[in-house]
Each structure stands twice: as structure tokens, then as C-alpha cells.
mmCIF file of C-alpha atoms and ligand atoms in Angstrom:
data_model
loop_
_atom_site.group_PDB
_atom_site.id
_atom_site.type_symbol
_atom_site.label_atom_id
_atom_site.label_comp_id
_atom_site.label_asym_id
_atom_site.label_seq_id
_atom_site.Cartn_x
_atom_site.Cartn_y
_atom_site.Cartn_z
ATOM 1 C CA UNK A 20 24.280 73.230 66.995
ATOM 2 C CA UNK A 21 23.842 69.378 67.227
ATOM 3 C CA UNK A 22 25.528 67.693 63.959
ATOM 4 C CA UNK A 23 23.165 65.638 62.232
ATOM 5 C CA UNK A 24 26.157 63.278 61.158
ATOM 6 C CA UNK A 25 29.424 62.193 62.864
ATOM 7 C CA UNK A 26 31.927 60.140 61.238
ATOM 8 C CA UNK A 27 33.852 57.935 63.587
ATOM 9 C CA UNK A 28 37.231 56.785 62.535
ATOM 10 C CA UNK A 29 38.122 53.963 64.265
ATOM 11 C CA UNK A 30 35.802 50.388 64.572
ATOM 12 C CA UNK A 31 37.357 49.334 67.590
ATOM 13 C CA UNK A 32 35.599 48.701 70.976
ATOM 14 C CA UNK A 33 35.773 52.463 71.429
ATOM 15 C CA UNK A 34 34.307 53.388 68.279
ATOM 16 C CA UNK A 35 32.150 50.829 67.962
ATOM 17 C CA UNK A 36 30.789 52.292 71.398
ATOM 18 C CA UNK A 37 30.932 55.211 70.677
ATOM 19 C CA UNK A 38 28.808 55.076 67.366
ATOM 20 C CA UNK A 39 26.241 53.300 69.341
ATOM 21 C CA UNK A 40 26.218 56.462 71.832
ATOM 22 C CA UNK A 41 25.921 58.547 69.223
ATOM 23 C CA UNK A 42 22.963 56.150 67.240
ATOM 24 C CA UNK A 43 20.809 56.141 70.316
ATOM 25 C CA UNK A 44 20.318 60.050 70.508
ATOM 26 C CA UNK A 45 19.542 60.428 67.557
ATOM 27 C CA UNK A 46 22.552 61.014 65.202
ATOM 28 C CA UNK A 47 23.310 60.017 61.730
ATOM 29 C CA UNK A 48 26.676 58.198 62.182
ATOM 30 C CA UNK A 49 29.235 56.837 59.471
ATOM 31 C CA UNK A 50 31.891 54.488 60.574
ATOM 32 C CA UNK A 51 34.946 53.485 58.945
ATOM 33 C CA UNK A 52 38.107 51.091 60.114
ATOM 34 C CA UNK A 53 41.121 50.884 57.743
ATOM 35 C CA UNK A 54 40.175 47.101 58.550
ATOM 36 C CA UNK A 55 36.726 46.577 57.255
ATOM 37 C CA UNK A 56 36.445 43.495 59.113
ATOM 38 C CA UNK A 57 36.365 45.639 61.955
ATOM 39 C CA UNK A 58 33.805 47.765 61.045
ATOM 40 C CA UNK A 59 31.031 44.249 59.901
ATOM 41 C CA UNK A 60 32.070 43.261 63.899
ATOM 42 C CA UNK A 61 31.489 46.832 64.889
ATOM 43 C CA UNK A 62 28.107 47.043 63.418
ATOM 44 C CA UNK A 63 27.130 43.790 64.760
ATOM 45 C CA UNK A 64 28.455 44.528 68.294
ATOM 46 C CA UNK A 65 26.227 47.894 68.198
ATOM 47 C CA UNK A 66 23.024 45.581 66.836
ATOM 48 C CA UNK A 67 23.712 42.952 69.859
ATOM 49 C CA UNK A 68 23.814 45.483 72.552
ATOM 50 C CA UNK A 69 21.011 47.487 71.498
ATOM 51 C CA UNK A 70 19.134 44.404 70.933
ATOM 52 C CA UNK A 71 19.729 43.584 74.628
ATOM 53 C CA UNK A 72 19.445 46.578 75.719
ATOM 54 C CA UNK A 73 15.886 46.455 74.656
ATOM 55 C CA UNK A 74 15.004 43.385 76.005
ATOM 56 C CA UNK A 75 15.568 44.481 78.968
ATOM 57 C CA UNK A 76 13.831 47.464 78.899
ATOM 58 C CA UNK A 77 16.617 50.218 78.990
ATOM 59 C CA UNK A 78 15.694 51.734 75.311
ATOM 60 C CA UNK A 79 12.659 51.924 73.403
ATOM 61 C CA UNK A 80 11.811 48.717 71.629
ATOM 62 C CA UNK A 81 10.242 50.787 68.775
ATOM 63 C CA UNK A 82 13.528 52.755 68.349
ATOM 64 C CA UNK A 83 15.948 50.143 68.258
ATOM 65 C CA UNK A 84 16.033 49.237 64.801
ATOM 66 C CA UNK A 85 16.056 52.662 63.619
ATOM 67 C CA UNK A 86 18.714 52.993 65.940
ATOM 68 C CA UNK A 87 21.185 50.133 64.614
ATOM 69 C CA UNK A 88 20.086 51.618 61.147
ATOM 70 C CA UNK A 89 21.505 54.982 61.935
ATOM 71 C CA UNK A 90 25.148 53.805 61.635
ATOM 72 C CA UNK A 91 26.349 53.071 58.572
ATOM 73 C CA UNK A 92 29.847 51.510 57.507
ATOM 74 C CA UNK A 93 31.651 53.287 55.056
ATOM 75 C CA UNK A 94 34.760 51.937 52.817
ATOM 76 C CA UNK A 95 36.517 54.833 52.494
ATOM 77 C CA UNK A 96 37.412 58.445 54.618
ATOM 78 C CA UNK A 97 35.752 60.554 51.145
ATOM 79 C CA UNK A 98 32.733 59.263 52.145
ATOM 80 C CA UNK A 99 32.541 61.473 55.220
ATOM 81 C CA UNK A 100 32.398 65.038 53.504
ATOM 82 C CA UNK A 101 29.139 65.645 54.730
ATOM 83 C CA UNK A 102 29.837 65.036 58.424
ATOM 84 C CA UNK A 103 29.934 67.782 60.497
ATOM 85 C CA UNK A 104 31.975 66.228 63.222
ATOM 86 C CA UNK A 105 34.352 63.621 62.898
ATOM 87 C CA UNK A 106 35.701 61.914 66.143
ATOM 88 C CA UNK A 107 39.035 59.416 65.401
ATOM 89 C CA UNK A 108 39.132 56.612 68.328
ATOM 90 C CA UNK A 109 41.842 54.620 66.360
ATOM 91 C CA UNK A 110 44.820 53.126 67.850
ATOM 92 C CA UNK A 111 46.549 55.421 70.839
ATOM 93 C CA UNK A 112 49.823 56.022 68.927
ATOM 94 C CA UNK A 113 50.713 59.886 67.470
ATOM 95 C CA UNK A 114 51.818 59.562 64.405
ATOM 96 C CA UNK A 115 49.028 57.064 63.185
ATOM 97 C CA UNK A 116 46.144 59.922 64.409
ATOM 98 C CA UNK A 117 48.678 62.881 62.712
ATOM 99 C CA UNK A 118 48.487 60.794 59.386
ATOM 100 C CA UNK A 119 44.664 60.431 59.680
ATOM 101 C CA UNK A 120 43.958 64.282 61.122
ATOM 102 C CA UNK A 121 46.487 65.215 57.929
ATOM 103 C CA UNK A 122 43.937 63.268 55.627
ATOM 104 C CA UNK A 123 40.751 64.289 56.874
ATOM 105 C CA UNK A 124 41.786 67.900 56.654
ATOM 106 C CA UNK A 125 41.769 67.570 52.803
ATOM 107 C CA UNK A 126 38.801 66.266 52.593
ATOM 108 C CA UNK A 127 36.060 67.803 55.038
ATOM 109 C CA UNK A 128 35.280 71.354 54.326
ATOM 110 C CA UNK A 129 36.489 74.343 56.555
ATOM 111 C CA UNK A 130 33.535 74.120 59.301
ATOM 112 C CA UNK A 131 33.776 70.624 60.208
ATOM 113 C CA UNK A 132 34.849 69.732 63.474
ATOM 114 C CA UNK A 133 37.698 66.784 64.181
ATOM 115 C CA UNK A 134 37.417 65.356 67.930
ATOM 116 C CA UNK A 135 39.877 62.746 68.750
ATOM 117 C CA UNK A 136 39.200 60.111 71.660
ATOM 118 C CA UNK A 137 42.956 60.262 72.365
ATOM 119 C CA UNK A 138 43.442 58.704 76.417
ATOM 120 C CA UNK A 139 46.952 60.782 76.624
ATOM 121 C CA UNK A 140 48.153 62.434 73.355
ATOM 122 C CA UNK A 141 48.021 66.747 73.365
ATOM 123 C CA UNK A 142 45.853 67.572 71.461
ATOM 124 C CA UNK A 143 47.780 70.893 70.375
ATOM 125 C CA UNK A 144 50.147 68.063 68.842
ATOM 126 C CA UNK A 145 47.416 66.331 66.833
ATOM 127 C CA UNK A 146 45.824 69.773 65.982
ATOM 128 C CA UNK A 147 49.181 71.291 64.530
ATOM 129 C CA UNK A 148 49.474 68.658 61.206
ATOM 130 C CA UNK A 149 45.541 70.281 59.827
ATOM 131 C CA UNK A 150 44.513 72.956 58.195
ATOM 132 C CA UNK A 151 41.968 74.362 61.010
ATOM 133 C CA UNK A 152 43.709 73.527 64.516
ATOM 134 C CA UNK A 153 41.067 76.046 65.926
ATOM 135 C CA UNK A 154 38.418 73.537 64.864
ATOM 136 C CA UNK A 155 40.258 70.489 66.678
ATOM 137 C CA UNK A 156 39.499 69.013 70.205
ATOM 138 C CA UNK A 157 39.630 66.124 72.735
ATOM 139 C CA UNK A 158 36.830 64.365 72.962
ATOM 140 C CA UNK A 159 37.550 61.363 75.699
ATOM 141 C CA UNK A 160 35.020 59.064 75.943
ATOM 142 C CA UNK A 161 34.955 56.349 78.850
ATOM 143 C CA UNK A 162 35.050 52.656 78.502
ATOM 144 C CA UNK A 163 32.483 50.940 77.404
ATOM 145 C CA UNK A 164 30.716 54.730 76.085
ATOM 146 C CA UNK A 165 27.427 53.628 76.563
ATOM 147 C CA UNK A 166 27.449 53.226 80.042
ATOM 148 C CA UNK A 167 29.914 55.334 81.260
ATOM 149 C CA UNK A 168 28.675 59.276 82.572
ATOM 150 C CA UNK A 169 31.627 61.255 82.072
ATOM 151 C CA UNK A 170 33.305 62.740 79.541
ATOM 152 C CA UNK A 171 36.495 64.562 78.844
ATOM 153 C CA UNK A 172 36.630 67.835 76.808
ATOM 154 C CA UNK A 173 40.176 69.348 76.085
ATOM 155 C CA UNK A 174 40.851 72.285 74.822
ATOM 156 C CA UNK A 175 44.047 72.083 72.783
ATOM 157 C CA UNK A 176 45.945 75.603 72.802
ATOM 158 C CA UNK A 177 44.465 76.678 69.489
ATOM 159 C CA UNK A 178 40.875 75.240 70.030
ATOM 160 C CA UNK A 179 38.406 78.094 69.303
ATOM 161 C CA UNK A 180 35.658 79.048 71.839
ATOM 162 C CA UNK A 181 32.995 77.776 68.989
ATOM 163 C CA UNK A 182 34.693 75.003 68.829
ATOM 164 C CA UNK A 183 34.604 74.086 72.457
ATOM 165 C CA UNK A 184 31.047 74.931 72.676
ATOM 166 C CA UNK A 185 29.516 72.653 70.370
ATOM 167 C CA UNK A 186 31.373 69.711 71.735
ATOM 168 C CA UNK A 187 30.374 70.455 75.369
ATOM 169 C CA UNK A 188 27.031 71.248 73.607
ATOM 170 C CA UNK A 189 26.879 68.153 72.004
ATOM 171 C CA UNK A 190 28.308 65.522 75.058
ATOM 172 C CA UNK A 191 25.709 66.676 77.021
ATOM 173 C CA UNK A 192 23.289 66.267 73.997
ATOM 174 C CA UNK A 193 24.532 62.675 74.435
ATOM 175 C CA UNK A 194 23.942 62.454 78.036
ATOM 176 C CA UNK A 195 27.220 63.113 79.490
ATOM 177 C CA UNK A 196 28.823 64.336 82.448
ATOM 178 C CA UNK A 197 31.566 66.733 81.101
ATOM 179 C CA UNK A 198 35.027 66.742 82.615
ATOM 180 C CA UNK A 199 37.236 69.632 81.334
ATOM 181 C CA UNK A 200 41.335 69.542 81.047
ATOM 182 C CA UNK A 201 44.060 71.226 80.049
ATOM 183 C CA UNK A 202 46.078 69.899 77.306
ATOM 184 C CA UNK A 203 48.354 68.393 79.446
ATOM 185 C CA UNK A 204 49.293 64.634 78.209
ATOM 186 C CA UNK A 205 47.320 62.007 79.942
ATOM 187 C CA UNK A 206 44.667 65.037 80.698
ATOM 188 C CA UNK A 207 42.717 64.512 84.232
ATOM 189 C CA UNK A 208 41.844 60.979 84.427
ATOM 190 C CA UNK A 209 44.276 59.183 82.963
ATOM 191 C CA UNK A 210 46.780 60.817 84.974
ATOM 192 C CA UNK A 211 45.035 59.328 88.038
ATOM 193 C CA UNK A 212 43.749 56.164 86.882
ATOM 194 C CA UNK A 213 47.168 55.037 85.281
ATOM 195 C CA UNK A 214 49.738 55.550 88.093
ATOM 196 C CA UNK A 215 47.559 53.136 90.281
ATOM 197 C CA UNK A 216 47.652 50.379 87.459
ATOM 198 C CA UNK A 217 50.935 50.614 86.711
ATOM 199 C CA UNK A 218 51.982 50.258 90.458
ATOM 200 C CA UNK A 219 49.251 47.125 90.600
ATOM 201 C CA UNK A 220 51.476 45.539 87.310
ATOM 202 C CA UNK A 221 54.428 46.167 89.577
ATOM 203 C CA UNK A 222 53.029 44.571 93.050
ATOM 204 C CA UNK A 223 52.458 41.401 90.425
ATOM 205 C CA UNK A 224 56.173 41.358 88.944
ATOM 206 C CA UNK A 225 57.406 41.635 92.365
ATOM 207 C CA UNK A 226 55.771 39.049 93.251
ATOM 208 C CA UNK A 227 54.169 40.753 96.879
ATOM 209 C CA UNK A 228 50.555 39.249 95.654
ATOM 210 C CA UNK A 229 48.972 37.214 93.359
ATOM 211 C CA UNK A 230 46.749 38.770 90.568
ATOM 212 C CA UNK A 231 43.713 37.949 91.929
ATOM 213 C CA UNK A 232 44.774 39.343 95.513
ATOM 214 C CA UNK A 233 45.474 42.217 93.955
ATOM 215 C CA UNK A 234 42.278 42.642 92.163
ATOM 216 C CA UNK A 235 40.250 41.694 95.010
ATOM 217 C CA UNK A 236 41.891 44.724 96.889
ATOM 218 C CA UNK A 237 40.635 47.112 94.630
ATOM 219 C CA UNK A 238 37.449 45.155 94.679
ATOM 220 C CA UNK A 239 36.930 44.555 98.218
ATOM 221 C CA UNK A 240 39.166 47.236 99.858
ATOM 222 C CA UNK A 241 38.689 50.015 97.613
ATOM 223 C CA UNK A 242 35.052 49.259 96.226
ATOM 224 C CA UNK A 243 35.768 49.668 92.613
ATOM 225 C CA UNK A 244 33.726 47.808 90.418
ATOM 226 C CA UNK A 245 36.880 46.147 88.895
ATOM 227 C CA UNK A 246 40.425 45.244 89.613
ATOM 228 C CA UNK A 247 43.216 47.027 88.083
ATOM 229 C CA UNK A 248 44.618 44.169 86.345
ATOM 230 C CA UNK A 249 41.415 42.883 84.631
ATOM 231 C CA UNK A 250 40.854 46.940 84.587
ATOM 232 C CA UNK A 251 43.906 46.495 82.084
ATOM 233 C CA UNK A 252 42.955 43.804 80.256
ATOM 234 C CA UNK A 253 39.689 45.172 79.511
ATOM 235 C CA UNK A 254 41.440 48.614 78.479
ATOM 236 C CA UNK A 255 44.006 46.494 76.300
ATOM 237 C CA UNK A 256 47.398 46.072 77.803
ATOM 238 C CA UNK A 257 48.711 47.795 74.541
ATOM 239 C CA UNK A 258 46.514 51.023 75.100
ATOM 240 C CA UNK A 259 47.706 51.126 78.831
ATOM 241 C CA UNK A 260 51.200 50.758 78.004
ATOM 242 C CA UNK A 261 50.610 53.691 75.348
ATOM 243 C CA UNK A 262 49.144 55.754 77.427
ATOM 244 C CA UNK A 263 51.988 55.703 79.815
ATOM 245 C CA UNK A 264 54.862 55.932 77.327
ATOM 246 C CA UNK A 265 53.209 59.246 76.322
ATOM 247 C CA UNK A 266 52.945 60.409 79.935
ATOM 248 C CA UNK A 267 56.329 59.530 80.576
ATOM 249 C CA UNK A 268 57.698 61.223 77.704
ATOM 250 C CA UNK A 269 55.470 64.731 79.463
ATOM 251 C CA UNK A 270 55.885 64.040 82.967
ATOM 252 C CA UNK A 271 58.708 61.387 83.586
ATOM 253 C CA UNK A 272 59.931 58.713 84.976
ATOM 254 C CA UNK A 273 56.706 58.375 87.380
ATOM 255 C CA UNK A 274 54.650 57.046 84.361
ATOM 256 C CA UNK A 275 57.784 55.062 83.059
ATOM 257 C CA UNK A 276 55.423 51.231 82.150
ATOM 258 C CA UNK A 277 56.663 48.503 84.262
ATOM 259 C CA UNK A 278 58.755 46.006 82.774
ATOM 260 C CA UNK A 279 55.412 43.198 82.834
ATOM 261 C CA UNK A 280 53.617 45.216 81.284
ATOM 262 C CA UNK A 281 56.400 45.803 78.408
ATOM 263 C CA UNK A 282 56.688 41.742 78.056
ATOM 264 C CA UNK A 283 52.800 41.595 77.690
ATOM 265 C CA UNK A 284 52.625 43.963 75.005
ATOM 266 C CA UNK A 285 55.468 42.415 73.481
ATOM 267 C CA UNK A 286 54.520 38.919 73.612
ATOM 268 C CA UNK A 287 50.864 40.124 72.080
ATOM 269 C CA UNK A 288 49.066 39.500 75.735
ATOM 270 C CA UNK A 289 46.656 42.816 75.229
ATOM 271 C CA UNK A 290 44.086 41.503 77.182
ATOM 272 C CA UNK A 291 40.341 40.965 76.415
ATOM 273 C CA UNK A 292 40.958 41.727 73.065
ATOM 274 C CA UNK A 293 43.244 39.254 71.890
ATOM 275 C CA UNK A 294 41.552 36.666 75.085
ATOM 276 C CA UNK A 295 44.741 37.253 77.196
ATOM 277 C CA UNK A 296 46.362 39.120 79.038
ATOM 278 C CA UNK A 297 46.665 39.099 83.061
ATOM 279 C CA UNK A 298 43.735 36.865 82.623
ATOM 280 C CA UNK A 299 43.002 34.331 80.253
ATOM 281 C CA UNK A 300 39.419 35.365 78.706
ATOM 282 C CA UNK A 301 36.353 34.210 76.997
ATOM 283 C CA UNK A 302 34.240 36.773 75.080
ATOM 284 C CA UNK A 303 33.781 38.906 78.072
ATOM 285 C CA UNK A 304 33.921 36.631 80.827
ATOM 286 C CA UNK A 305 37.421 36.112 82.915
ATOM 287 C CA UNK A 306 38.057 32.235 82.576
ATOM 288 C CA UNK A 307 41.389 31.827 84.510
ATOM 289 C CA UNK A 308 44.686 33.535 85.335
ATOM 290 C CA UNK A 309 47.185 33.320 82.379
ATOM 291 C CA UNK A 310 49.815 31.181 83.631
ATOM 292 C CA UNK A 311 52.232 32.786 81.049
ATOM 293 C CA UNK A 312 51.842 35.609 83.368
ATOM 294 C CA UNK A 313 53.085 33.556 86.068
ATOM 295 C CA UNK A 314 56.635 32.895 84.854
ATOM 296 C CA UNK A 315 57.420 36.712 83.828
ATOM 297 C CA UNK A 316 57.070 37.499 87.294
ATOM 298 C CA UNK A 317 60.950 38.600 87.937
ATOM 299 C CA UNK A 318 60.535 41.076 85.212
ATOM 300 C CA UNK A 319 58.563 44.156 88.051
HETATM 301 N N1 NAD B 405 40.352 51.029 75.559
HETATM 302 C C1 NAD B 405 39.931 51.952 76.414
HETATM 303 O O1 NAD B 405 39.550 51.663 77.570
HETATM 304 C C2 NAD B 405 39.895 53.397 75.984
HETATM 305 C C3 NAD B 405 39.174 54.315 76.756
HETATM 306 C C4 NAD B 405 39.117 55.639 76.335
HETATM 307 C C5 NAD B 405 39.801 56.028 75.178
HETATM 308 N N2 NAD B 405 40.501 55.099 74.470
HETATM 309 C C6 NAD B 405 41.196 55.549 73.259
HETATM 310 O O2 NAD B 405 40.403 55.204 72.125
HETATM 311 C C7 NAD B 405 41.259 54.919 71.011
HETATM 312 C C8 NAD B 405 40.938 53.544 70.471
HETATM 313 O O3 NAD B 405 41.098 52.583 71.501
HETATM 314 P P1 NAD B 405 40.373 51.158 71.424
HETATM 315 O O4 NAD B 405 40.443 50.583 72.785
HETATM 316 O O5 NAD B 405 39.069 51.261 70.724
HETATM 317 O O6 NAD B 405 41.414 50.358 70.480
HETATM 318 P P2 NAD B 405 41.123 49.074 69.583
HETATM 319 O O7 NAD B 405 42.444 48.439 69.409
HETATM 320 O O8 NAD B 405 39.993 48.277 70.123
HETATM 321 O O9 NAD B 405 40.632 49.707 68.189
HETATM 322 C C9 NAD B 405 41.404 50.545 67.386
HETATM 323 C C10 NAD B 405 40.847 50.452 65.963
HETATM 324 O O10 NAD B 405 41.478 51.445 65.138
HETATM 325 C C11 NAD B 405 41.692 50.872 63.864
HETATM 326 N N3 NAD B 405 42.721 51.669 63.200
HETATM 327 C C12 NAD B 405 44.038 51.743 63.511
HETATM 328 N N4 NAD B 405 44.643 52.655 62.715
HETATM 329 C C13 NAD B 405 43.662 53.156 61.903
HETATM 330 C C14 NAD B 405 43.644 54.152 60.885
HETATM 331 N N5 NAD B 405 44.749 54.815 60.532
HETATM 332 N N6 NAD B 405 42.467 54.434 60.261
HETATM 333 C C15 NAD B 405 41.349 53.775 60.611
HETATM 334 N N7 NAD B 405 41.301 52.843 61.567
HETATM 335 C C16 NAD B 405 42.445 52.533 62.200
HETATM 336 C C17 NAD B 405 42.073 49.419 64.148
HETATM 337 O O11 NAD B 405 41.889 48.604 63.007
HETATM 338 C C18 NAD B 405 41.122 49.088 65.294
HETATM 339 O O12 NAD B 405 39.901 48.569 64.818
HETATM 340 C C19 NAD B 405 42.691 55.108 71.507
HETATM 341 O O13 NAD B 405 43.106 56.416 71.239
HETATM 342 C C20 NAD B 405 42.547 54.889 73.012
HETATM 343 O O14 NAD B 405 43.546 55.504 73.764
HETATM 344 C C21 NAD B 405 40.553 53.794 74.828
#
């Protein structure tokens, strides 16, 4: 059965996305970011876009505002008894989505459903600190959600068949491709999408090309609609680098971050979201290299 509402934990630019996804079929959706500032620029991101959206023609004029008014900011976590499933899309660290999952567990009732949008982290792991691991999945949206097909579904090792059904039941109420993985960390596309960004951060701290030779090659050579360093950047450098350290810690040293990529994160270069990162940035528009980048180059 389709939920009629889905808390998303989580105001970021996934959940923010996400919510919007979830707004335009039709879905009751509560939103709440420990940093309510987060979830005001959430709402208004989700108003912009559908706005746009539109304008030009790619949703029902007549439904928009019904759509933006389907999402609804909440202050607190009680305020999402009544939703029937609950997808987290906070930040991609373990023990900050094991506090939350503990949390939600005592206070949604014994039939709700808790999806997390975890890019790497098993979701047997996550699954293990609530009361109802059968009733826990992965639920791996693409970036940005609303444009992107596919899906991810993962079946942690306690997920229940029921379980698994209504959340392949309900991506492809939302229109989505599913992909389905193992709970192995990193899943299926992470653990080929990762490998070839790490290995672009290392071509830049060796110094073999510039950035924007490099991005051009997966732009011009390999027809992807974006280079793996502004690929990065638009991920966040921090989420990248996450997503590795938990591969490495499954698979090993091959998903070990390069060293650039540890002197981004630690300098506070994530990218887009904090306007740079390999790339200096502008709302979403790439205005220039970042020349900071430039002088780490030794580091691989
Ligand atoms: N960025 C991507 O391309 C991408 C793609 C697919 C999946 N994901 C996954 O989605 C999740 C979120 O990523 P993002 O890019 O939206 O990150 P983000 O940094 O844009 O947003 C994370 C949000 O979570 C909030 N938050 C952190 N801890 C919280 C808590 N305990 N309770 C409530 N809110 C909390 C933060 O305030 C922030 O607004 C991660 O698990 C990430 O791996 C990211």
C-alpha cells in the first residue's frame, strides 16, 4: 500500500529533493532538519523548482501549489507518529543515523516503515539499534531526486519480504527505475561510481592534468553529462569522502580517499555546498577553478 504520509529526516539537498519527489505524486510529506534553518531553505528550494518546473511546462500548473503545500516542516521528530514511512537522508556518517533510527523507533508505532537514503552504510548495521529491523530498508535515491530514474532498494539481512514490497511498490509509485543490492557497503552504484572519482582526485594531486582536463575527459571522452570533479563538488566533497571511508573499512584499501580529497574536507572545501571545492561556485553555476586547490597538489 502507498503511505499517505512520509516523514523525511534530513532538509538537505537530498531531502529537500526528495520531499519534492514525494509532493509531486501525490504524498503527504513532513520534513524536519535538526537545523530548522534548513528546513525554511528546504521548503523554499522545493517551491522554486516546482515553480519552474511549471513554467516550463513539465508539471501541471494547476497542481503546483497544492504540490508545494503538501510538504510541511515540522519542529520536532514526535510530530511524525502518523507517518507511515519515514526515510532519514541526513548526514552520511553511522552513528549520527543509529542515534536518529534509535529515536524514531520510540516514537512511530510497530508498522511504520524507516528507509534510510544511506550512499554506503549496511543497512543491517543501521537496522540492528531499532526495535523492528524487519521493517528497515535502503532506500537510495539519486542526485538531484527529481530528475534522476533510478533507484536503489537494499534489503538489509533482516528486512522482511513486506517490507521490501512496499518500498519497491512505492519507488515505482514515484516513478522510479528500481535497482536492487545486497547489503554490501557502498551497495551497486556507489561501488562503481566512487572508485572512478577517487582515481580522478588522484590524477589532480599528481599533478598528470589539470581539473578541467580531467573533467573534460569524462565529458568529451566518456560522454557523461558531468566531470568527476565537479561530479564531487556537486555530491559534497564531505559525502564522497564518507562514502569511501565506509567502503574502505568493507572492502579495503581500494576505496582508501586520496589524500586531496582528505585536505578538502578538512579545510571545509565540500563543494557546491559551501561554494568551493575543486571549483569555486556560484549558486549552481561553476565560476572558476579554486586556486586553493592548486597548491595542495603534492598531497595525491
Ligand atoms: N549528495 C549526494 O549526491 C547524495 C546522493 C545520494 C544519497 N546521498 C545521501 O543522502 C544523505 C544526505 O546527503 P546530502 O547530500 O543531502 O547532505 P547535506 O549535507 O546536504 O544535508 C544533510 C542534512 O542533514 C541534517 N542533519 C544532520 N544530522 C541530523 C540529525 N541527526 N537529524 C536531523 N537532521 C540532521 C543537516 O542539518 C543537513 O541539513 C547522506 O546519507 C548521503 O550519503 C547523497
Amino acid at each position: 500500500m502507498i503511505p499517505k504520509i512520509v516523514g523525511v529526516v534530513g532538509a538537505g539537498q537530498m531531502g529537500s529533493g526528495i520531499a519534492q519527489v514525494l509532493a509531486e505524486a501525490g504524498l503527504g510529506v513532513l520534513l524536519y532538519d535538526s537545523v530548522p534553518r534548513q528546513v525554511e531553505q528546504g521548503l523554499d528550494a522545493i517551491r522554486l523548482r516546482l515553480e519552474k518546473r511549471a513554467a516550463k511546462g513539465d508539471f501541471p500548473e494547476e497542481g503546483m501549489q497544492d504540490a508545494v503545500h503538501r510538504v510541511i516542516g515540522v519542529k520536532t521528530l514526535k510530530e511524525f507518529h502518523d507517518a507511515e514511512f519515514i526515510i532519514e537522508a541526513v548526514v552520511e556518517d553511522a552513528a549520527e543515523k543509529k542515534k536518529l533510527f534509535a529515536w524514531l523507533a520510540d516514537i512511530v508505532d510497530a508498522s511504520t516503515l524507516l528507509a534510510s537514503n544511506t550512499s554506503s552504510i549496511p543497512i543491517t548495521e543501521l537496522a540492528a539499534v531499532t526495535r523492528h529491523p524487519e521493517n528497515v530498508i535502503g532506500f537510495h535515491f539519486m542526485n538531484p531526486p527529481f530528475l534522476m530514474p533510478g533507484i536503489e532498494v537494499v534489503r538489509g539481512l533482516l528486512t522482511s519480504d513486506a517490507t521490501f514490497a512496499a518500498a519497491r511498490e512505492l519507488a515505482r509509485h514515484l516513478g522510479k527505475e528500481v535497482v536492487v543490492s545486497k547489503d554490501r557497503a557502498g551497495f551497486v552504484v556507489n561501488r562503481i561510481l566512487m572508485p572512478m572519482i577517487n582515481e580522478a582526485v588522484m590524477l589532480v594531486g599528481e599533478g598528470t592534468a589539470s581539473i578541467e582536463d580531467i573533467d573534460r575527459g569524462g565529458l568529451a571522452c566518456l560522454n557523461h553529462p558531468m566531470g568527476p570533479l565537479a561530479l564531487s563538488d556537486t555530491i559534497g566533497n564531505d559525502t564522497t569522502h564518507h562514502i569511501l571511508s565506509v567502503m574502505q573499512q568493507e572492502h579495503g584499501e581500494r576505496f582508501r580517499p586520496a589524500p586531496l580529497l582528505t585536505r578538502l574536507v578538512e579545510a571545509g572545501m565540500f563543494g557546491r555546498k559551501t561554494s568551493a571545492g575543486f571549483y569555486e561556485w556560484q549558486g549552481n553555476s561553476i565560476q572558476r577553478v579554486n586556486p586553493r586547490v592548486l597548491e595542495f597538489r603534492d598531497a595525491g
